[in-house]
Short mmCIF file of C-alpha atoms in Angstrom, two decimals:
data_model
loop_
_atom_site.label_atom_id
_atom_site.label_comp_id
_atom_site.label_asym_id
_atom_site.label_seq_id
_atom_site.Cartn_x
_atom_site.Cartn_y
_atom_site.Cartn_z
CA MET A 1 13.09 -2.88 -72.20
CA SER A 2 9.83 -4.49 -73.21
CA ALA A 3 11.52 -7.77 -74.23
CA ALA A 4 13.29 -7.97 -71.08
CA PHE A 5 10.21 -7.10 -69.20
CA ALA A 6 8.27 -10.08 -71.13
CA TYR A 7 11.11 -12.46 -70.41
CA THR A 8 11.10 -11.88 -66.70
CA LEU A 9 7.46 -12.10 -66.39
CA LEU A 10 7.68 -15.76 -67.49
CA ARG A 11 10.57 -16.66 -65.15
CA PRO A 12 9.52 -16.57 -61.38
CA GLU A 13 13.33 -16.83 -60.59
CA ALA A 14 14.53 -13.75 -62.61
CA PRO A 15 15.07 -10.35 -60.84
CA CYS A 16 12.51 -7.46 -61.16
CA PRO A 17 13.61 -5.76 -64.34
CA ALA A 18 15.26 -2.47 -63.85
CA GLY A 19 13.68 1.03 -64.22
CA LEU A 20 10.30 0.18 -63.05
CA LYS A 21 8.87 3.12 -60.97
CA THR A 22 5.77 2.76 -58.94
CA TRP A 23 3.09 6.08 -58.29
CA ASN A 24 3.13 5.51 -54.45
CA GLY A 25 6.78 4.84 -53.93
CA SER A 26 5.96 1.01 -52.88
CA ASP A 27 8.68 -1.47 -53.80
CA PRO A 28 8.42 -2.22 -57.75
CA ALA A 29 9.99 -5.58 -57.14
CA GLN A 30 6.91 -6.60 -55.01
CA ARG A 31 4.41 -4.97 -57.49
CA PHE A 32 6.09 -6.71 -60.26
CA ALA A 33 5.86 -10.23 -58.22
CA VAL A 34 2.16 -9.80 -58.11
CA TYR A 35 1.90 -8.92 -61.68
CA ARG A 36 4.00 -11.84 -62.97
CA ASN A 37 1.98 -14.17 -60.65
CA ASN A 38 -1.29 -13.05 -62.17
CA VAL A 39 -0.09 -13.38 -65.82
CA ILE A 40 0.64 -17.28 -65.14
CA VAL A 41 -2.40 -17.71 -62.92
CA SER A 42 -4.73 -16.43 -65.59
CA LEU A 43 -3.04 -18.63 -68.20
CA VAL A 44 -3.32 -21.69 -66.01
CA ASP A 45 -7.03 -20.65 -65.29
CA ALA A 46 -7.60 -20.58 -69.15
CA LEU A 47 -6.11 -24.10 -69.53
CA ALA A 48 -8.13 -25.51 -66.61
CA ASP A 49 -11.52 -24.12 -68.36
CA SER A 50 -10.44 -25.86 -71.74
CA PHE A 51 -9.08 -29.08 -70.28
CA PRO A 52 -11.47 -29.85 -67.16
CA VAL A 53 -11.27 -33.73 -67.61
CA VAL A 54 -7.49 -33.71 -67.80
CA GLN A 55 -7.61 -31.80 -64.54
CA ALA A 56 -10.10 -34.03 -62.84
CA LEU A 57 -8.02 -37.17 -63.97
CA VAL A 58 -4.76 -35.72 -62.31
CA GLY A 59 -5.99 -33.65 -59.39
CA GLU A 60 -5.98 -29.92 -59.26
CA ASP A 61 -2.61 -29.34 -57.94
CA PHE A 62 -0.75 -31.60 -60.62
CA PHE A 63 -2.77 -29.91 -63.22
CA ARG A 64 -1.93 -26.30 -61.91
CA ALA A 65 1.86 -27.45 -61.65
CA MET A 66 1.99 -28.92 -65.27
CA ALA A 67 -0.25 -25.90 -66.76
CA ALA A 68 2.30 -23.41 -65.42
CA GLU A 69 5.21 -25.01 -66.62
CA PHE A 70 3.41 -25.13 -70.04
CA ALA A 71 2.51 -21.29 -69.99
CA ARG A 72 5.96 -20.56 -69.04
CA GLY A 73 7.27 -22.25 -72.10
CA THR A 74 4.53 -21.52 -74.42
CA PRO A 75 2.85 -17.92 -73.79
CA PRO A 76 -0.10 -17.02 -75.78
CA ARG A 77 0.36 -15.85 -79.31
CA SER A 78 -3.07 -14.50 -79.68
CA PRO A 79 -5.04 -12.10 -77.66
CA VAL A 80 -7.81 -14.38 -77.88
CA LEU A 81 -7.57 -16.40 -74.54
CA ALA A 82 -10.19 -19.16 -76.18
CA TRP A 83 -7.22 -20.53 -78.50
CA TYR A 84 -4.90 -20.53 -75.76
CA GLY A 85 -4.13 -24.23 -75.31
CA THR A 86 -2.97 -25.05 -78.67
CA GLY A 87 -0.18 -27.57 -78.35
CA PHE A 88 -1.08 -28.30 -74.63
CA ALA A 89 -1.85 -31.92 -75.82
CA ASP A 90 1.79 -32.52 -77.01
CA PHE A 91 3.37 -30.80 -74.19
CA VAL A 92 1.29 -33.23 -71.83
CA ALA A 93 2.43 -36.37 -74.05
CA ASP A 94 6.12 -35.29 -73.29
CA PHE A 95 5.56 -34.31 -69.57
CA PRO A 96 7.82 -36.78 -68.01
CA PRO A 97 5.75 -36.78 -64.47
CA ALA A 98 2.63 -37.49 -66.54
CA ALA A 99 4.03 -40.48 -68.20
CA GLY A 100 2.23 -43.06 -66.06
CA LEU A 101 -0.89 -41.98 -67.84
CA PRO A 102 -0.52 -42.59 -71.30
CA TYR A 103 -3.97 -41.67 -71.97
CA LEU A 104 -3.57 -38.14 -70.64
CA ALA A 105 -2.57 -36.47 -73.73
CA ASP A 106 -5.22 -38.21 -76.10
CA VAL A 107 -7.85 -36.78 -73.43
CA ALA A 108 -6.35 -33.40 -73.92
CA ARG A 109 -6.40 -33.86 -77.48
CA LEU A 110 -10.25 -34.65 -77.19
CA GLU A 111 -10.89 -31.71 -75.25
CA TRP A 112 -9.05 -29.34 -77.66
CA LEU A 113 -11.03 -30.77 -80.42
CA ARG A 114 -14.01 -29.72 -78.27
CA VAL A 115 -12.67 -26.33 -77.88
CA GLU A 116 -12.18 -26.05 -81.65
CA ALA A 117 -15.71 -27.35 -82.62
CA TRP A 118 -17.14 -24.81 -80.13
CA HIS A 119 -15.74 -21.94 -81.77
CA ALA A 120 -15.95 -23.38 -85.62
CA ALA A 121 -17.96 -21.36 -88.19
CA ASP A 122 -21.81 -22.28 -88.41
CA ALA A 123 -22.98 -23.83 -91.68
CA ASP A 124 -26.50 -25.31 -92.59
CA PRO A 125 -26.82 -28.76 -93.17
CA LEU A 126 -28.20 -30.14 -96.63
CA PRO A 127 -31.75 -30.55 -96.11
CA LEU A 128 -32.65 -34.31 -96.36
CA ALA A 129 -34.99 -33.75 -99.35
CA GLU A 130 -32.09 -32.32 -101.36
CA MET A 131 -29.73 -35.03 -100.05
CA ALA A 132 -32.28 -37.37 -101.39
CA ALA A 133 -31.92 -35.84 -104.97
CA ARG A 134 -28.19 -36.02 -104.98
CA LEU A 135 -28.55 -39.81 -104.29
CA ALA A 136 -30.86 -40.46 -107.22
CA ASP A 137 -28.10 -41.28 -109.63
CA ALA A 138 -26.71 -44.47 -107.90
CA ALA A 139 -24.16 -44.92 -110.33
CA ALA A 140 -22.50 -41.45 -109.55
CA LEU A 141 -22.42 -42.27 -105.69
CA PRO A 142 -18.68 -43.38 -105.52
CA ALA A 143 -17.58 -40.07 -106.97
CA LEU A 144 -19.76 -38.07 -104.90
CA ARG A 145 -17.83 -35.73 -102.41
CA LEU A 146 -19.29 -34.50 -99.18
CA THR A 147 -18.47 -31.05 -97.81
CA LEU A 148 -18.64 -31.79 -94.02
CA HIS A 149 -19.45 -29.35 -90.95
CA PRO A 150 -16.53 -26.85 -90.23
CA SER A 151 -16.81 -28.09 -86.64
CA LEU A 152 -16.33 -31.73 -87.36
CA ARG A 153 -13.11 -33.57 -86.30
CA VAL A 154 -12.29 -37.16 -85.67
CA LEU A 155 -9.70 -38.58 -83.10
CA ARG A 156 -8.20 -42.25 -83.02
CA SER A 157 -6.58 -43.03 -79.73
CA ALA A 158 -4.87 -46.09 -78.49
CA HIS A 159 -6.94 -45.39 -75.22
CA PRO A 160 -10.62 -45.31 -74.00
CA VAL A 161 -10.50 -41.33 -74.43
CA VAL A 162 -14.21 -41.25 -75.21
CA SER A 163 -15.34 -43.38 -72.02
CA LEU A 164 -13.04 -41.61 -69.71
CA TRP A 165 -14.43 -38.08 -71.29
CA ALA A 166 -17.87 -39.34 -70.76
CA ALA A 167 -17.45 -40.63 -67.27
CA HIS A 168 -16.38 -37.01 -66.14
CA GLN A 169 -19.87 -35.98 -67.54
CA ALA A 170 -21.87 -38.48 -65.48
CA GLU A 171 -23.23 -37.84 -61.93
CA ASP A 172 -21.29 -40.30 -60.22
CA VAL A 173 -18.09 -39.90 -61.66
CA SER A 174 -16.20 -42.53 -59.72
CA ALA A 175 -18.57 -45.15 -60.58
CA ALA A 176 -18.49 -44.37 -64.22
CA LEU A 177 -14.64 -44.26 -64.11
CA GLY A 178 -14.57 -47.78 -62.65
CA ALA A 179 -16.56 -49.09 -65.56
CA VAL A 180 -13.92 -47.80 -67.92
CA ASP A 181 -11.70 -50.56 -69.58
CA PHE A 182 -8.37 -48.87 -69.83
CA ALA A 183 -7.10 -51.40 -72.34
CA ASP A 184 -9.69 -50.20 -75.05
CA ALA A 185 -8.86 -48.17 -77.84
CA GLU A 186 -11.36 -45.78 -78.78
CA ALA A 187 -12.14 -43.38 -81.87
CA ALA A 188 -14.18 -40.03 -81.34
CA LEU A 189 -16.17 -38.04 -83.63
CA VAL A 190 -16.41 -34.47 -82.60
CA VAL A 191 -19.30 -32.28 -83.90
CA ARG A 192 -21.35 -28.97 -83.04
CA ASP A 193 -24.99 -29.66 -83.60
CA GLY A 194 -26.69 -26.07 -83.19
CA LEU A 195 -24.91 -25.04 -79.95
CA ASP A 196 -23.85 -28.41 -78.57
CA VAL A 197 -20.91 -30.03 -79.24
CA ASP A 198 -21.27 -33.88 -79.17
CA ILE A 199 -18.64 -36.43 -78.55
CA LEU A 200 -19.57 -39.55 -80.13
CA ARG A 201 -17.66 -43.08 -79.79
CA ILE A 202 -17.25 -44.41 -83.51
CA GLU A 203 -15.45 -47.34 -84.78
CA ALA A 204 -12.00 -46.92 -85.84
CA GLY A 205 -12.80 -47.60 -89.42
CA ALA A 206 -15.62 -44.98 -89.47
CA ALA A 207 -12.70 -42.34 -87.92
CA GLU A 208 -10.74 -43.40 -90.69
CA PHE A 209 -13.42 -42.87 -93.33
CA VAL A 210 -14.51 -39.51 -92.17
CA ASP A 211 -10.79 -38.50 -91.85
CA LYS A 212 -10.61 -39.37 -95.76
CA LEU A 213 -13.65 -37.44 -96.29
CA LEU A 214 -12.41 -34.44 -94.44
CA ARG A 215 -9.31 -34.95 -96.79
CA GLY A 216 -11.33 -34.40 -99.72
CA ALA A 217 -11.58 -38.05 -100.81
CA ALA A 218 -14.85 -39.09 -102.85
CA LEU A 219 -17.25 -41.56 -101.00
CA GLY A 220 -16.17 -44.80 -102.92
CA GLU A 221 -12.43 -44.17 -102.34
CA ALA A 222 -12.82 -43.18 -98.77
CA ALA A 223 -15.03 -46.19 -97.85
CA GLN A 224 -12.90 -48.74 -99.86
CA ALA A 225 -9.54 -47.31 -98.15
CA SER A 226 -10.85 -47.54 -94.59
CA GLY A 227 -10.76 -50.46 -92.13
CA PRO A 228 -14.19 -52.51 -91.55
CA PHE A 229 -17.09 -50.24 -90.27
CA ASP A 230 -20.68 -49.97 -90.54
CA LEU A 231 -21.07 -47.67 -93.38
CA PRO A 232 -24.76 -46.93 -93.36
CA ALA A 233 -24.62 -46.31 -89.48
CA THR A 234 -21.88 -43.80 -90.01
CA LEU A 235 -23.61 -41.90 -92.89
CA GLY A 236 -26.79 -42.11 -90.98
CA MET A 237 -24.84 -40.25 -87.75
CA LEU A 238 -23.30 -37.78 -90.11
CA LEU A 239 -26.81 -36.87 -91.32
CA ARG A 240 -28.43 -36.78 -88.02
CA SER A 241 -25.97 -34.41 -86.52
CA GLY A 242 -26.36 -32.11 -89.37
CA ALA A 243 -22.83 -32.65 -90.45
CA ILE A 244 -23.10 -32.92 -94.22
CA ILE A 245 -23.44 -29.43 -95.55
CA GLU A 246 -23.04 -30.20 -99.37
CA ALA A 247 -22.75 -33.35 -101.56
CA ALA A 248 -21.43 -32.92 -105.19
CA PRO A 249 -19.57 -34.92 -107.65
CA ALA A 250 -15.89 -34.94 -107.47
CA ARG A 251 -14.44 -32.26 -109.63
CA ARG A 252 -10.84 -32.55 -110.71
CA ILE A 253 -8.82 -29.40 -110.19
CA SER A 254 -6.02 -29.34 -112.46
CA MET B 1 -10.08 -52.93 -96.49
CA ASN B 2 -13.56 -52.80 -97.83
CA LYS B 3 -13.09 -54.19 -101.26
CA SER B 4 -16.80 -54.94 -101.76
CA ILE B 5 -17.78 -50.99 -101.74
CA THR B 6 -19.72 -50.62 -105.04
CA ALA B 7 -22.20 -47.89 -106.46
CA ALA B 8 -25.11 -50.22 -105.48
CA SER B 9 -23.83 -50.93 -101.94
CA LEU B 10 -23.25 -46.99 -101.22
CA ALA B 11 -26.89 -46.57 -102.55
CA ILE B 12 -28.37 -49.25 -100.16
CA ALA B 13 -25.88 -47.93 -97.47
CA PHE B 14 -27.23 -44.28 -97.95
CA GLY B 15 -30.78 -45.52 -98.03
CA THR B 16 -30.48 -47.00 -94.71
CA ALA B 17 -28.67 -43.89 -93.37
CA MET B 18 -31.54 -41.63 -94.49
CA THR B 19 -34.03 -43.79 -92.77
CA LEU B 20 -31.99 -43.52 -89.72
CA ALA B 21 -31.74 -39.83 -89.93
CA ALA B 22 -35.25 -39.49 -90.18
CA ALA B 23 -35.73 -41.42 -86.98
CA PRO B 24 -36.80 -39.19 -83.89
CA ALA B 25 -34.35 -37.39 -81.79
CA ALA B 26 -34.90 -39.43 -78.92
CA ALA B 27 -33.06 -42.20 -80.62
CA GLN B 28 -29.99 -40.30 -80.96
CA ASP B 29 -26.88 -41.82 -79.38
CA LYS B 30 -25.71 -38.94 -77.07
CA MET B 31 -22.71 -39.94 -74.77
CA ALA B 32 -24.14 -37.48 -72.07
CA ASP B 33 -26.55 -38.74 -69.40
CA LYS B 34 -27.61 -35.12 -68.83
CA GLU B 35 -30.11 -32.66 -70.11
CA LYS B 36 -30.09 -29.09 -70.37
CA CYS B 37 -32.57 -27.47 -67.70
CA TYR B 38 -33.73 -23.85 -67.87
CA GLY B 39 -35.13 -22.16 -64.90
CA VAL B 40 -33.65 -23.89 -62.18
CA ALA B 41 -30.22 -22.12 -61.75
CA MET B 42 -29.65 -19.63 -58.70
CA LYS B 43 -28.36 -16.38 -59.57
CA GLY B 44 -25.02 -16.49 -60.99
CA LYS B 45 -24.79 -20.15 -60.85
CA ASN B 46 -25.72 -21.09 -64.57
CA ASP B 47 -23.69 -23.43 -66.48
CA CYS B 48 -21.88 -22.72 -69.77
CA LYS B 49 -18.99 -24.76 -70.86
CA ALA B 50 -17.20 -23.49 -73.81
CA GLY B 51 -13.79 -23.41 -72.76
CA ALA B 52 -11.62 -20.57 -71.91
CA GLY B 53 -12.42 -17.05 -72.53
CA THR B 54 -16.12 -17.57 -72.87
CA SER B 55 -17.86 -15.81 -69.90
CA CYS B 56 -21.59 -16.63 -69.97
CA ALA B 57 -21.07 -19.20 -67.23
CA GLY B 58 -22.44 -17.42 -64.03
CA THR B 59 -23.96 -14.61 -65.72
CA SER B 60 -27.82 -15.13 -64.95
CA LYS B 61 -28.94 -11.98 -63.32
CA ILE B 62 -31.97 -13.56 -61.24
CA ASP B 63 -32.70 -16.84 -59.51
CA TYR B 64 -34.62 -19.47 -61.78
CA GLN B 65 -33.87 -17.09 -64.79
CA GLY B 66 -36.06 -18.84 -67.56
CA ASN B 67 -33.34 -18.53 -70.23
CA ALA B 68 -30.58 -19.91 -67.86
CA TRP B 69 -29.67 -23.29 -67.75
CA SER B 70 -27.91 -25.98 -65.90
CA MET B 71 -26.84 -29.54 -66.84
CA VAL B 72 -28.79 -31.94 -64.68
CA PRO B 73 -28.92 -35.80 -64.65
CA LYS B 74 -31.55 -37.01 -67.37
CA GLY B 75 -35.12 -37.26 -66.60
CA THR B 76 -34.68 -34.87 -63.36
CA CYS B 77 -35.27 -31.47 -65.09
CA GLU B 78 -38.97 -31.55 -65.19
CA LYS B 79 -39.14 -32.78 -61.47
CA THR B 80 -37.09 -29.87 -60.35
CA ALA B 81 -38.93 -27.05 -58.59
CA SER B 82 -38.92 -23.73 -60.36
CA PRO B 83 -41.16 -20.94 -58.88
CA THR B 84 -40.62 -18.64 -61.98
CA SER B 85 -41.74 -21.50 -64.34
CA PRO B 86 -45.45 -21.58 -65.68
CA THR B 87 -45.29 -25.32 -65.01
CA GLY B 88 -44.04 -24.97 -61.56
CA HIS B 89 -40.86 -27.07 -62.64
CA GLY B 90 -37.73 -26.87 -64.69
CA GLN B 91 -38.22 -26.96 -68.51
CA LEU B 92 -36.12 -28.61 -71.43
CA LYS B 93 -36.71 -25.17 -73.22
CA GLU B 94 -36.34 -21.65 -72.20
CA PHE B 95 -39.33 -19.84 -71.20
CA LYS B 96 -40.69 -16.51 -69.94
CA GLU B 97 -40.50 -16.22 -66.22
CA LYS B 98 -44.12 -15.72 -64.61
CA LYS B 99 -44.34 -12.88 -61.91
CA ALA B 100 -43.75 -14.74 -58.70
#
């Protein structure tokens, strides 16, 4: 019974499940249709809250139709509504009607990283004085391993994702969108500094570097294996946004 | 590839980075050209953008509540009138409302 009920909830064309009763004798099929509609609408609303820039880029009608399609195929697996939307970016990438907007999936990826950063754990940055002490032994620097803030994420895109996102935070959105060069490839760094999530445009090489640090590479190794980027500026940005939690010599786990 | 990364160049890079980090916050390269403005939102119209399932948006109880904020274009906050604010305008930090 509950499996059939759940199945029918996500399929607007499926008949009302058998055996439903209403307290006032009204038509159960009609009551069920209201309930079924509310389920999808609430999920679509949740996606609209988490992906406002995607919605602005395609318009509300397109977005709600696309989100409803996603919701029917991917109902929530957790009762935490804030986490509803994992996998939405991949769905957008494969959604044929959106194929004309090749940047849309990456904008969705960026918005999802922002949601993740919002809800990531708190962590206190390493005070600058302690950081300075860790840097005293210059010879040990290449083997230094940085622990980064739990909210920190990077995204490399073949599209101007940061500019597109930023344009929608501007006062005059259409003017800001007009200034976006759609041929630009951009990389983003997402980090929560206090209660604010920052989305910063960084060089592709810097994104590679931070990605390697996140995967546990030591400083020297991460810097050497990344494409060209401004190392002092990147380290300065990490320090300034409170993203460095700990810096300790690499320890081999065997 | 950055083959030239050595202990010495890392030390120099970190030295510069520490100077950058100590620079005033105003020099920060934030994307948004907006600022958080306290005390200018009408009841129930405050912003709170943290994605789905977070429900602080639209929860302010009174007009011009001192600890409720809205995103406004940068530079305009402290020019926006707020009858509850001791300065008479919106503020960049939350404040205790004065009696109207």
